[in-house]
Coordinates of C-alpha atoms in Angstrom, one line a residue:
X14 CA 111.4 27.7 24.7
X15 CA 113.9 26.4 26.5
X16 CA 117.5 26.4 25.2
X17 CA 120.5 24.2 26.0
X18 CA 123.3 26.6 26.5
X19 CA 126.8 25.1 27.2
X20 CA 128.1 24.8 30.7
X21 CA 128.8 27.8 32.9
X22 CA 132.5 28.0 33.4
X23 CA 131.4 26.0 36.8
X24 CA 130.2 23.1 35.3
X25 CA 126.6 24.1 35.5
X26 CA 124.2 23.3 33.7
X27 CA 122.5 26.0 31.7
X28 CA 118.7 26.1 30.3
X29 CA 117.9 29.9 29.5
X30 CA 114.3 29.6 28.1
X31 CA 112.1 32.9 26.7
X32 CA 109.0 33.5 25.9
X33 CA 105.6 32.9 25.3
X34 CA 105.3 34.6 21.9
X35 CA 102.5 35.6 19.8
X36 CA 105.0 36.2 15.9
X37 CA 107.4 33.0 15.1
X38 CA 109.4 35.8 14.3
X39 CA 109.7 37.2 17.3
X40 CA 110.3 33.7 19.0
X41 CA 113.2 33.4 15.8
X42 CA 115.1 36.4 17.0
X43 CA 114.7 35.0 20.9
X44 CA 116.1 32.3 19.8
X45 CA 119.3 33.9 18.0
X46 CA 120.0 35.9 21.0
X47 CA 119.2 33.4 23.1
X48 CA 122.0 30.5 21.3
X49 CA 124.4 33.5 21.1
X50 CA 124.4 34.6 24.6
X51 CA 124.5 30.9 25.7
X52 CA 128.0 30.2 23.2
X53 CA 129.7 33.2 24.9
X54 CA 130.0 31.2 28.5
X55 CA 128.4 34.8 30.2
X56 CA 125.7 35.4 32.6
X57 CA 122.9 34.8 30.7
X58 CA 119.7 37.0 31.5
X59 CA 117.1 36.1 34.2
X60 CA 114.6 35.5 32.2
X61 CA 111.7 34.7 34.7
X62 CA 112.0 38.6 36.4
X63 CA 108.9 40.2 35.3
X64 CA 109.3 45.0 34.4
X65 CA 106.7 45.4 36.7
X66 CA 109.0 43.6 39.8
X67 CA 112.2 44.5 38.5
X68 CA 110.7 48.2 38.4
X69 CA 110.0 48.2 41.9
X70 CA 113.5 46.6 43.5
X71 CA 114.9 49.0 41.1
X72 CA 113.3 51.4 43.1
X73 CA 113.4 50.1 46.5
X74 CA 117.7 50.1 46.3
X75 CA 117.4 53.6 45.7
X76 CA 118.2 55.0 48.6
X77 CA 119.2 58.6 48.7
X78 CA 116.6 59.5 46.1
X79 CA 115.4 62.9 47.1
X80 CA 111.6 62.4 48.4
X81 CA 110.5 64.1 45.5
X82 CA 112.8 62.1 42.8
X83 CA 111.1 58.9 44.2
X84 CA 107.8 60.4 44.2
X85 CA 107.8 60.7 40.4
X86 CA 109.5 57.5 39.7
X87 CA 106.6 56.0 41.4
X88 CA 104.3 58.0 40.2
X89 CA 105.9 56.3 36.4
X90 CA 105.8 53.1 37.7
X91 CA 102.2 53.7 38.9
X92 CA 100.7 55.4 35.9
X93 CA 102.2 54.2 32.8
X94 CA 104.9 51.8 32.8
X95 CA 103.6 49.1 34.7
X96 CA 100.2 49.1 33.7
X97 CA 101.6 49.3 29.7
X98 CA 104.9 46.9 30.5
X99 CA 105.0 45.5 33.7
X100 CA 103.3 42.3 33.2
X101 CA 106.1 41.7 30.4
X102 CA 109.4 39.6 31.1
X103 CA 112.3 41.3 31.2
X104 CA 114.6 40.4 29.1
X105 CA 112.1 40.1 26.2
X106 CA 111.3 43.4 26.6
X107 CA 111.8 44.6 23.0
X108 CA 111.6 48.6 21.5
X109 CA 107.9 47.8 19.7
X110 CA 106.9 47.5 23.6
X111 CA 107.7 51.2 24.6
X112 CA 107.2 52.9 21.1
X113 CA 103.6 50.9 21.8
X114 CA 103.8 52.6 25.4
X115 CA 104.8 55.7 24.1
X116 CA 101.5 56.4 21.0
X117 CA 98.9 55.5 24.0
X118 CA 100.3 57.9 26.3
X119 CA 99.7 60.4 23.3
X120 CA 96.1 59.5 23.3
X121 CA 95.4 60.2 26.8
X122 CA 92.6 62.9 26.8
X123 CA 92.8 63.2 22.8
X124 CA 89.6 62.3 20.1
X125 CA 90.4 58.5 19.2
X126 CA 89.3 57.5 15.3
X127 CA 89.0 53.5 16.3
X128 CA 88.4 51.2 19.1
X129 CA 91.1 51.9 22.0
X130 CA 93.9 50.2 21.6
X131 CA 94.5 47.2 24.6
X132 CA 97.9 49.4 26.1
X133 CA 95.4 52.5 26.8
X134 CA 93.0 50.5 27.7
X135 CA 94.9 49.2 30.5
X136 CA 96.5 53.1 30.9
X137 CA 92.7 54.5 31.8
X138 CA 91.8 52.0 34.1
X139 CA 94.6 52.7 35.9
X140 CA 94.1 56.2 35.8
X141 CA 90.6 56.2 36.6
X142 CA 90.4 54.0 40.0
X143 CA 94.0 56.2 41.4
X144 CA 91.4 59.3 40.8
X145 CA 89.0 57.2 42.6
X146 CA 91.8 57.4 45.5
X147 CA 92.1 61.0 45.6
X148 CA 94.9 62.1 43.5
X149 CA 96.1 65.7 42.9
X150 CA 94.5 66.3 39.0
X151 CA 97.6 67.7 38.8
X152 CA 99.3 64.3 38.9
X153 CA 97.0 62.8 36.9
X154 CA 96.6 65.2 34.0
X155 CA 92.8 64.3 34.0
X156 CA 91.4 67.0 31.3
X157 CA 94.8 67.4 30.0
X158 CA 96.3 65.2 26.9
X159 CA 100.0 64.2 28.5
X160 CA 103.0 66.8 26.6
X161 CA 106.6 65.3 24.8
X162 CA 108.1 66.5 28.0
X163 CA 106.1 63.9 30.4
X164 CA 106.9 61.1 28.2
X165 CA 110.2 62.0 27.5
X166 CA 110.0 62.2 31.4
X167 CA 109.0 58.7 31.8
X168 CA 110.9 57.5 29.3
X169 CA 113.8 58.4 31.3
X170 CA 113.0 57.0 34.3
X171 CA 112.5 54.0 32.4
X172 CA 116.0 54.3 30.9
X173 CA 117.2 54.7 34.0
X174 CA 115.9 51.2 35.6
X175 CA 117.0 49.3 31.6
X176 CA 120.7 51.1 32.3
X177 CA 120.9 49.6 35.9
X178 CA 118.9 46.0 35.1
X179 CA 122.3 45.8 31.9
X180 CA 124.7 46.5 34.5
X181 CA 123.6 43.8 36.4
X182 CA 122.9 41.8 34.1
X183 CA 120.0 40.9 34.0
X184 CA 119.0 42.0 30.2
X185 CA 121.5 41.7 27.2
X186 CA 119.8 44.8 25.2
X187 CA 118.7 48.1 26.1
X188 CA 115.0 48.8 23.8
X189 CA 115.4 52.6 25.1
X190 CA 118.3 53.8 23.3
X191 CA 116.4 52.9 19.9
X192 CA 113.2 54.7 20.8
X193 CA 112.7 58.1 19.2
X194 CA 110.5 60.7 20.9
X195 CA 108.3 63.3 20.2
X196 CA 110.1 66.0 20.2
X197 CA 109.6 68.3 23.8
X198 CA 108.0 71.6 22.3
X199 CA 110.2 74.2 24.2
X200 CA 108.4 76.8 26.3
X201 CA 110.8 80.0 26.4
X202 CA 110.0 82.4 29.0
X203 CA 108.4 85.7 28.2
X204 CA 109.4 88.8 30.7
X205 CA 106.8 91.0 32.6
X206 CA 107.6 93.9 30.8
X207 CA 105.9 97.4 31.2
X208 CA 103.9 96.9 28.2
X209 CA 102.7 93.7 29.0
X210 CA 101.7 94.5 32.1
X211 CA 99.7 97.1 31.6
X212 CA 97.6 95.1 29.3
X213 CA 97.1 92.8 32.0
X214 CA 95.8 94.8 34.2
X215 CA 93.2 96.4 31.4
X216 CA 92.2 92.9 31.0
X217 CA 91.8 92.5 34.4
X218 CA 89.7 95.2 35.2
X219 CA 87.5 94.4 32.0
X220 CA 87.0 90.7 33.5
X221 CA 85.9 92.5 36.9
X222 CA 83.4 93.7 35.8
X223 CA 81.1 92.0 34.2
X224 CA 78.7 89.8 36.3
X225 CA 80.3 87.3 38.2
X226 CA 79.4 84.7 36.5
X227 CA 80.2 85.8 33.5
X228 CA 84.1 86.1 34.5
X229 CA 87.1 84.1 32.7
X230 CA 90.4 83.8 33.9
X231 CA 92.7 86.4 32.5
X232 CA 95.4 84.3 30.1
X233 CA 98.9 85.6 30.3
X234 CA 100.7 85.9 27.4
X235 CA 102.9 82.4 27.8
X236 CA 103.0 79.7 29.6
X237 CA 106.2 80.7 31.7
X238 CA 106.2 84.2 32.3
X239 CA 108.9 85.9 34.1
X240 CA 109.1 88.4 36.5
X241 CA 111.7 92.0 36.5
X242 CA 114.1 92.7 39.2
X243 CA 111.3 94.7 40.0
X244 CA 108.8 92.9 40.2
X245 CA 110.5 90.7 41.9
X246 CA 111.4 93.1 45.3
X247 CA 108.1 94.3 45.1
X248 CA 106.8 90.3 46.4
X249 CA 109.0 90.1 49.2
X250 CA 108.8 93.2 50.3
X251 CA 105.0 92.5 50.7
X252 CA 106.2 89.2 52.0
X253 CA 108.0 91.0 54.3
X254 CA 104.4 93.1 55.8
X255 CA 102.6 90.2 55.7
X256 CA 105.2 88.6 58.0
X257 CA 105.0 85.5 55.8
X258 CA 106.8 82.4 57.5
X259 CA 108.2 80.6 55.0
X260 CA 110.2 84.4 53.0
X261 CA 113.3 83.3 53.5
X262 CA 112.9 80.0 51.3
X263 CA 111.7 82.6 48.5
X264 CA 114.2 85.0 48.8
X265 CA 116.3 81.7 47.9
X266 CA 114.3 80.8 45.5
X267 CA 114.1 84.4 43.3
X268 CA 117.7 85.2 44.2
X269 CA 119.5 81.8 43.6
X270 CA 117.5 80.2 41.4
X271 CA 116.6 76.8 43.8
X272 CA 113.9 74.8 42.3
X273 CA 111.0 73.4 44.2
X274 CA 111.8 70.0 45.8
X275 CA 115.4 71.6 46.3
X276 CA 114.1 74.2 48.1
X277 CA 111.3 71.8 49.6
X278 CA 114.6 68.8 50.5
X279 CA 117.2 71.1 51.5
X280 CA 118.6 69.6 55.0
X281 CA 120.1 71.6 57.2
X282 CA 123.4 69.6 56.9
X283 CA 123.6 70.6 54.0
X284 CA 124.6 73.6 54.7
X285 CA 127.8 76.1 56.3
X286 CA 126.5 79.7 56.8
X287 CA 129.5 80.3 58.6
X288 CA 132.2 78.9 56.7
X289 CA 132.0 78.5 52.4
X290 CA 127.8 80.1 52.4
X291 CA 127.1 77.3 50.6
X292 CA 124.3 75.1 50.0
X293 CA 124.9 71.6 48.4
X294 CA 121.3 71.1 46.4
X295 CA 120.5 67.4 46.0
X296 CA 118.7 68.1 42.1
X297 CA 115.7 66.1 41.7
X298 CA 113.0 65.2 39.0
X299 CA 112.2 68.5 38.0
X300 CA 115.6 69.7 37.2
X301 CA 115.1 66.9 34.1
X302 CA 112.2 68.8 32.5
X303 CA 115.0 71.4 33.0
X304 CA 118.5 70.7 31.8
X305 CA 117.2 67.5 29.8
X306 CA 119.9 65.9 31.2
X307 CA 120.8 64.6 34.9
X308 CA 122.1 62.0 36.8
X309 CA 120.2 60.4 39.7
X310 CA 122.2 62.2 42.8
X311 CA 123.1 65.2 41.4
X312 CA 124.7 67.9 43.6
X313 CA 125.6 71.4 42.9
X314 CA 126.8 73.8 44.8
X315 CA 125.4 76.8 45.8
X316 CA 127.3 80.6 46.8
X317 CA 125.1 82.4 49.2
X318 CA 124.6 86.1 49.8
X319 CA 125.2 88.2 53.2
X320 CA 121.4 88.2 53.1
X321 CA 120.5 84.7 52.5
X322 CA 122.7 83.8 55.2
X323 CA 121.1 85.8 57.1
X324 CA 117.7 85.3 56.9
X325 CA 118.5 81.2 56.8
X326 CA 119.8 81.7 60.3
X327 CA 116.8 84.4 61.0
X328 CA 114.5 81.1 60.5
X329 CA 116.5 78.5 61.7
X330 CA 115.5 80.5 64.9
X331 CA 112.4 79.9 64.7
X332 CA 112.6 76.8 63.9
X333 CA 113.9 76.0 66.7
X334 CA 111.3 78.0 68.9
X335 CA 108.6 75.5 66.9
X336 CA 110.2 72.5 68.1
X337 CA 110.0 74.1 71.7
X338 CA 106.9 74.5 71.7
X339 CA 105.5 71.3 69.7
X340 CA 107.8 69.7 72.2
X341 CA 107.3 65.8 71.5
X342 CA 105.4 65.8 68.2
X343 CA 108.7 67.7 66.8
X344 CA 109.7 65.4 63.7
X345 CA 113.5 66.2 63.6
X346 CA 112.8 65.5 60.0
X347 CA 116.7 67.5 59.3
X348 CA 115.0 69.4 56.3
X349 CA 115.6 72.9 56.4
X350 CA 112.2 74.2 55.4
X351 CA 109.2 72.4 57.5
X352 CA 105.6 73.1 59.0
X353 CA 104.7 73.8 62.4
X354 CA 106.0 70.3 63.7
X355 CA 108.7 70.0 61.7
X356 CA 107.7 68.2 59.1
X357 CA 108.2 68.1 55.5
X358 CA 107.3 70.2 53.5
X359 CA 104.6 69.7 51.1
X360 CA 105.3 70.5 48.1
X361 CA 102.0 70.3 46.0
X362 CA 100.7 72.6 48.6
X363 CA 103.9 75.2 48.5
X364 CA 102.7 75.4 44.6
X365 CA 98.9 75.7 46.1
X366 CA 100.5 78.6 48.9
X367 CA 102.5 80.5 46.3
X368 CA 99.9 80.6 43.8
X369 CA 97.3 82.2 46.9
X370 CA 99.8 85.1 47.7
X371 CA 100.8 85.6 44.2
X372 CA 97.2 86.8 43.4
X373 CA 97.5 88.7 47.1
X374 CA 99.8 90.2 45.6
X375 CA 98.1 91.6 42.9
X376 CA 101.2 91.3 40.9
X377 CA 101.3 89.5 36.9
X378 CA 100.9 86.1 37.2
X379 CA 103.9 83.6 38.2
X380 CA 103.8 80.1 38.8
X381 CA 106.7 78.4 41.9
X382 CA 108.7 77.9 39.0
X383 CA 108.7 80.6 37.5
X384 CA 110.4 82.4 40.4
X385 CA 113.7 80.4 39.9
X386 CA 113.3 82.0 36.2
X387 CA 113.2 85.4 37.6
X388 CA 116.9 84.2 39.8
X389 CA 118.2 84.2 35.9
X390 CA 116.8 87.5 35.5
X391 CA 118.1 89.0 38.5
X392 CA 121.5 88.0 38.3
X393 CA 121.9 88.3 34.2
X394 CA 120.5 92.3 35.1
X395 CA 123.6 92.3 37.6
X396 CA 125.5 91.8 35.0
X397 CA 126.5 88.2 35.6
X398 CA 128.2 85.6 33.3
X399 CA 125.6 83.5 31.2
X400 CA 127.7 80.7 32.6
X401 CA 128.1 81.6 36.2
X402 CA 124.1 81.5 35.6
X403 CA 124.0 78.4 34.0
X404 CA 125.9 76.7 36.7
X405 CA 124.2 78.2 39.7
X406 CA 120.5 77.4 37.7
X407 CA 122.3 73.2 37.2
X408 CA 121.8 73.5 34.1
X409 CA 124.5 71.2 32.8
X410 CA 124.8 72.9 29.8
X411 CA 126.3 76.0 29.3
X412 CA 123.6 76.9 25.4
X413 CA 121.1 75.4 27.1
X414 CA 120.5 78.3 29.4
X415 CA 121.9 80.8 26.9
X416 CA 118.5 79.6 24.5
X417 CA 116.2 79.8 27.1
X418 CA 116.6 83.1 27.8
X419 CA 117.1 84.7 24.9
X420 CA 114.1 86.3 24.5
X421 CA 114.4 87.4 28.7
X422 CA 117.6 89.3 27.6
X423 CA 116.6 92.4 25.1
X424 CA 113.6 92.7 27.2
X425 CA 115.5 92.8 30.1
X426 CA 117.8 95.9 28.8
X427 CA 114.9 97.6 27.1
X428 CA 112.8 97.9 30.3
X429 CA 116.0 99.0 32.3
X430 CA 116.5 101.9 29.3
X431 CA 113.5 102.7 29.8
X432 CA 113.9 102.9 33.8
X433 CA 116.2 105.1 33.3
X434 CA 114.9 107.7 32.6
X435 CA 111.9 107.7 33.6
X436 CA 113.4 108.7 36.8
X437 CA 115.1 111.9 35.7
X438 CA 113.2 114.7 36.5
X439 CA 112.3 116.7 33.1
X440 CA 110.4 120.4 32.9
X441 CA 109.4 119.0 29.4
X442 CA 109.8 115.7 27.3
X443 CA 112.7 116.3 24.1

């Protein structure tokens, strides 16, 4: 469909087009939009640009993204947005297109009542190819349905891209602003209280007594479990005992609450160890799942204690020795935490290494991201104001922090009370 619009302010002829359409109602709606755009004399949306190429251009134009954020955007585009929407013209993208995409994403790895939709077929085809090419199972979520939180993150990526398109006048309507998504189930952290630790150890012992073929992993009380300050201290002591190369990183995460990507992407140019004793953290995609709202290049300043300053200075000497040993092979990435050749840490490898360390320690299991929650419990146990905790963790809203740790605070107080009474020497119980 083509429309003869009034001439532009510079006198040039304007003949915008749209389509093709499968329904007359869609064509009629597009005609109304074209006429409205044309009669204003304002720039008309680019109707020859498709969603797929635009998304690639959008990511390429973001020069200051953290690597983990860029990788997250590209994964969303590769697995969902391009196969689902990439063939459509950007200016014709509608609420209905987005709703069909998210409905198909919700059906991935779930039983179907009938044949899969064309949208779902495209998504599954791309995932099959990616799996054959060696993508990590964690990236593809091969055996599990996609969570509402993950679908919301994909939507956030698309929404950010469409906001840019609207600002650049590539579109006149942003359909992402009118979509209602399934609410993400909030997973509040639970504390590894003495009772939970004791029960976990009992279950571990029961499994160990079985034949190897009959053993099963011991489930955690909640997907998000948090060490008490005492357990976090035991873990750090073990890292010192083992001469763990990345001890400074773990100490920083456990005491200052950095996210995995924030610690892994931290650069020396973002540190001030002698003056303000701060680091400037570039928040990454994980911040979105953590706090709900973020900007594309959010930064926050995190204040360091003397111990973290000392550990980072010691680590810089280790890194200098690595550089000397590597010679011309040194990557000179500028990152604070690197491998022995100066290359940025592989974040998935860091997750795997953390899992191995926790298992080796014999302590109740937590994930690397759970250690960030441990930082919150340590600050709360030390009497730090909730608003300060919220700012340190990089939460956008104070209420989010308070709501997240609703269960942890009273359990932390109870555990502290029990620990206090337990250290008093008594000849007999009162």
